[in-house]
PDB file of C-alpha atoms in Angstrom:
ATOM      1  CA  GLN A   1     179.361 114.676 282.630  1.00  0.00           C
ATOM      2  CA  VAL A   2     177.614 118.058 283.012  1.00  0.00           C
ATOM      3  CA  GLN A   3     178.385 121.050 285.213  1.00  0.00           C
ATOM      4  CA  LEU A   4     175.445 123.378 286.048  1.00  0.00           C
ATOM      5  CA  VAL A   5     175.397 126.922 287.438  1.00  0.00           C
ATOM      6  CA  GLU A   6     172.196 128.703 288.423  1.00  0.00           C
ATOM      7  CA  SER A   7     171.722 132.455 288.469  1.00  0.00           C
ATOM      8  CA  GLY A   8     168.944 135.074 288.687  1.00  0.00           C
ATOM      9  CA  GLY A   9     167.698 134.555 292.208  1.00  0.00           C
ATOM     10  CA  GLY A  10     166.893 137.414 294.508  1.00  0.00           C
ATOM     11  CA  LEU A  11     164.260 139.172 296.640  1.00  0.00           C
ATOM     12  CA  VAL A  12     160.922 140.099 295.090  1.00  0.00           C
ATOM     13  CA  LEU A  13     157.516 141.250 296.317  1.00  0.00           C
ATOM     14  CA  ALA A  14     154.488 138.921 296.159  1.00  0.00           C
ATOM     15  CA  GLY A  15     152.937 139.061 292.735  1.00  0.00           C
ATOM     16  CA  GLY A  16     156.246 139.889 291.077  1.00  0.00           C
ATOM     17  CA  SER A  17     158.283 137.998 288.522  1.00  0.00           C
ATOM     18  CA  LEU A  18     161.762 136.570 288.294  1.00  0.00           C
ATOM     19  CA  ARG A  19     163.669 134.574 285.673  1.00  0.00           C
ATOM     20  CA  LEU A  20     166.250 131.982 286.680  1.00  0.00           C
ATOM     21  CA  SER A  21     168.939 130.740 284.328  1.00  0.00           C
ATOM     22  CA  CYS A  22     170.969 127.529 284.393  1.00  0.00           C
ATOM     23  CA  ALA A  23     174.133 127.455 282.331  1.00  0.00           C
ATOM     24  CA  ALA A  24     175.510 124.046 281.438  1.00  0.00           C
ATOM     25  CA  SER A  25     178.939 122.895 280.343  1.00  0.00           C
ATOM     26  CA  GLY A  26     180.472 119.498 279.612  1.00  0.00           C
ATOM     27  CA  ARG A  27     178.829 116.902 277.415  1.00  0.00           C
ATOM     28  CA  SER A  28     176.189 117.677 274.833  1.00  0.00           C
ATOM     29  CA  PHE A  29     173.510 119.669 276.630  1.00  0.00           C
ATOM     30  CA  SER A  30     170.770 118.564 274.267  1.00  0.00           C
ATOM     31  CA  ARG A  31     171.146 114.925 275.338  1.00  0.00           C
ATOM     32  CA  TYR A  32     169.752 115.623 278.821  1.00  0.00           C
ATOM     33  CA  ILE A  33     166.307 116.188 280.231  1.00  0.00           C
ATOM     34  CA  MET A  34     166.555 119.322 282.368  1.00  0.00           C
ATOM     35  CA  GLY A  35     164.651 119.759 285.611  1.00  0.00           C
ATOM     36  CA  TRP A  36     164.050 122.406 288.235  1.00  0.00           C
ATOM     37  CA  PHE A  37     163.680 121.644 291.923  1.00  0.00           C
ATOM     38  CA  ARG A  38     163.322 123.791 295.013  1.00  0.00           C
ATOM     39  CA  GLN A  39     163.967 123.342 298.732  1.00  0.00           C
ATOM     40  CA  ALA A  40     162.622 125.495 301.546  1.00  0.00           C
ATOM     41  CA  PRO A  41     164.069 125.406 305.088  1.00  0.00           C
ATOM     42  CA  GLY A  42     162.978 122.282 306.934  1.00  0.00           C
ATOM     43  CA  LYS A  43     161.408 120.710 303.846  1.00  0.00           C
ATOM     44  CA  GLU A  44     162.481 118.100 301.354  1.00  0.00           C
ATOM     45  CA  ARG A  45     163.639 119.054 297.896  1.00  0.00           C
ATOM     46  CA  GLU A  46     160.568 119.154 295.683  1.00  0.00           C
ATOM     47  CA  PHE A  47     160.034 118.939 291.933  1.00  0.00           C
ATOM     48  CA  VAL A  48     159.114 122.120 290.081  1.00  0.00           C
ATOM     49  CA  GLY A  49     159.188 121.028 286.433  1.00  0.00           C
ATOM     50  CA  CYS A  50     161.234 119.515 283.637  1.00  0.00           C
ATOM     51  CA  ILE A  51     161.748 119.854 279.907  1.00  0.00           C
ATOM     52  CA  THR A  52     162.760 117.159 277.416  1.00  0.00           C
ATOM     53  CA  TRP A  53     165.510 117.255 274.766  1.00  0.00           C
ATOM     54  CA  SER A  54     163.353 118.818 272.113  1.00  0.00           C
ATOM     55  CA  GLY A  55     161.458 121.080 274.474  1.00  0.00           C
ATOM     56  CA  SER A  56     158.167 119.654 273.215  1.00  0.00           C
ATOM     57  CA  ASN A  57     157.389 117.819 276.460  1.00  0.00           C
ATOM     58  CA  ILE A  58     157.233 120.047 279.521  1.00  0.00           C
ATOM     59  CA  TYR A  59     155.850 118.894 282.863  1.00  0.00           C
ATOM     60  CA  TYR A  60     155.041 121.064 285.901  1.00  0.00           C
ATOM     61  CA  ALA A  61     154.189 120.453 289.521  1.00  0.00           C
ATOM     62  CA  ASP A  62     150.599 121.426 290.324  1.00  0.00           C
ATOM     63  CA  SER A  63     151.819 124.054 292.756  1.00  0.00           C
ATOM     64  CA  VAL A  64     153.426 126.135 289.975  1.00  0.00           C
ATOM     65  CA  LYS A  65     151.351 125.225 286.944  1.00  0.00           C
ATOM     66  CA  GLY A  66     150.077 128.314 285.183  1.00  0.00           C
ATOM     67  CA  ARG A  67     152.583 130.587 286.902  1.00  0.00           C
ATOM     68  CA  PHE A  68     155.998 129.167 285.985  1.00  0.00           C
ATOM     69  CA  THR A  69     157.347 128.446 282.508  1.00  0.00           C
ATOM     70  CA  ILE A  70     160.364 126.296 281.611  1.00  0.00           C
ATOM     71  CA  SER A  71     162.265 126.767 278.385  1.00  0.00           C
ATOM     72  CA  ARG A  72     165.643 125.760 276.980  1.00  0.00           C
ATOM     73  CA  ASP A  73     168.063 127.097 274.424  1.00  0.00           C
ATOM     74  CA  ASP A  74     170.346 124.256 273.369  1.00  0.00           C
ATOM     75  CA  ALA A  75     172.450 126.575 271.224  1.00  0.00           C
ATOM     76  CA  LYS A  76     173.357 128.494 274.403  1.00  0.00           C
ATOM     77  CA  ASN A  77     173.429 125.427 276.657  1.00  0.00           C
ATOM     78  CA  THR A  78     170.969 127.169 278.957  1.00  0.00           C
ATOM     79  CA  VAL A  79     167.648 126.321 280.570  1.00  0.00           C
ATOM     80  CA  TYR A  80     165.311 128.951 282.063  1.00  0.00           C
ATOM     81  CA  LEU A  81     162.631 129.143 284.701  1.00  0.00           C
ATOM     82  CA  GLN A  82     160.314 132.119 284.283  1.00  0.00           C
ATOM     83  CA  MET A  83     158.385 132.693 287.512  1.00  0.00           C
ATOM     84  CA  ASN A  84     155.327 134.917 287.526  1.00  0.00           C
ATOM     85  CA  SER A  85     152.718 135.757 290.166  1.00  0.00           C
ATOM     86  CA  LEU A  86     155.142 134.768 292.875  1.00  0.00           C
ATOM     87  CA  LYS A  87     153.858 133.863 296.320  1.00  0.00           C
ATOM     88  CA  PRO A  88     155.606 133.777 299.690  1.00  0.00           C
ATOM     89  CA  GLU A  89     155.371 130.007 299.664  1.00  0.00           C
ATOM     90  CA  ASP A  90     157.583 129.968 296.556  1.00  0.00           C
ATOM     91  CA  THR A  91     160.483 131.066 298.749  1.00  0.00           C
ATOM     92  CA  ALA A  92     163.229 128.435 298.476  1.00  0.00           C
ATOM     93  CA  VAL A  93     166.615 127.604 297.086  1.00  0.00           C
ATOM     94  CA  TYR A  94     166.052 126.689 293.447  1.00  0.00           C
ATOM     95  CA  TYR A  95     168.225 124.039 291.762  1.00  0.00           C
ATOM     96  CA  CYS A  96     168.571 122.963 288.160  1.00  0.00           C
ATOM     97  CA  ALA A  97     169.423 119.359 287.366  1.00  0.00           C
ATOM     98  CA  ALA A  98     170.200 117.130 284.413  1.00  0.00           C
ATOM     99  CA  SER A  99     168.806 113.645 283.886  1.00  0.00           C
ATOM    100  CA  GLY A 100     170.190 111.009 281.542  1.00  0.00           C
ATOM    101  CA  LYS A 101     166.790 109.324 281.240  1.00  0.00           C
ATOM    102  CA  ALA A 102     166.022 108.358 277.657  1.00  0.00           C
ATOM    103  CA  TRP A 103     162.302 109.007 277.956  1.00  0.00           C
ATOM    104  CA  GLY A 104     159.601 110.289 280.261  1.00  0.00           C
ATOM    105  CA  THR A 105     159.362 113.274 282.537  1.00  0.00           C
ATOM    106  CA  PRO A 106     161.434 112.476 285.609  1.00  0.00           C
ATOM    107  CA  HIS A 107     160.156 114.158 288.753  1.00  0.00           C
ATOM    108  CA  LEU A 108     162.135 112.452 291.546  1.00  0.00           C
ATOM    109  CA  VAL A 109     165.449 113.599 292.930  1.00  0.00           C
ATOM    110  CA  TYR A 110     167.154 110.250 292.340  1.00  0.00           C
ATOM    111  CA  GLU A 111     166.282 110.337 288.656  1.00  0.00           C
ATOM    112  CA  TYR A 112     168.721 113.221 288.119  1.00  0.00           C
ATOM    113  CA  ASP A 113     172.456 112.770 287.669  1.00  0.00           C
ATOM    114  CA  TYR A 114     173.890 116.280 287.893  1.00  0.00           C
ATOM    115  CA  TRP A 115     172.950 119.279 290.059  1.00  0.00           C
ATOM    116  CA  GLY A 116     173.750 122.950 290.306  1.00  0.00           C
ATOM    117  CA  GLN A 117     174.575 124.652 293.616  1.00  0.00           C
ATOM    118  CA  GLY A 118     171.277 126.499 293.775  1.00  0.00           C
ATOM    119  CA  THR A 119     170.106 130.093 293.843  1.00  0.00           C
ATOM    120  CA  GLN A 120     167.992 131.721 296.579  1.00  0.00           C
ATOM    121  CA  VAL A 121     164.546 133.096 295.729  1.00  0.00           C
ATOM    122  CA  THR A 122     162.777 135.045 298.451  1.00  0.00           C
ATOM    123  CA  VAL A 123     159.225 136.346 298.015  1.00  0.00           C
ATOM    124  CA  SER A 124     158.105 138.991 300.511  1.00  0.00           C
ATOM    125  CA  SER A 125     154.415 139.579 301.358  1.00  0.00           C
TER     126      SER A 125
END
């Protein structure tokens, strides 16, 4: 079992940058594929990206590709989401999640077993 806590959200201007962190505790962090999702008011939770155990396989949604970067530090049990060139449409609650999948790049909500409580990101134009 894994417990996840997000941090780093806040209010930024369009074009700005923000880095989110997700601290994990519980079972071995390196055994899980880590994902980022976001949910805006009135919309379904959507996939942002994920990173595999080794960090060698990273997958992004088209909406954030080229602007967001996912990384993980297994020694610190932490995964990061670096967000650059932020747009107002990036405004959402951002969640980190852990998947017990043995392979692949899970991008659906039901493929993840553990979730953080989320952190608000607001981008002002």
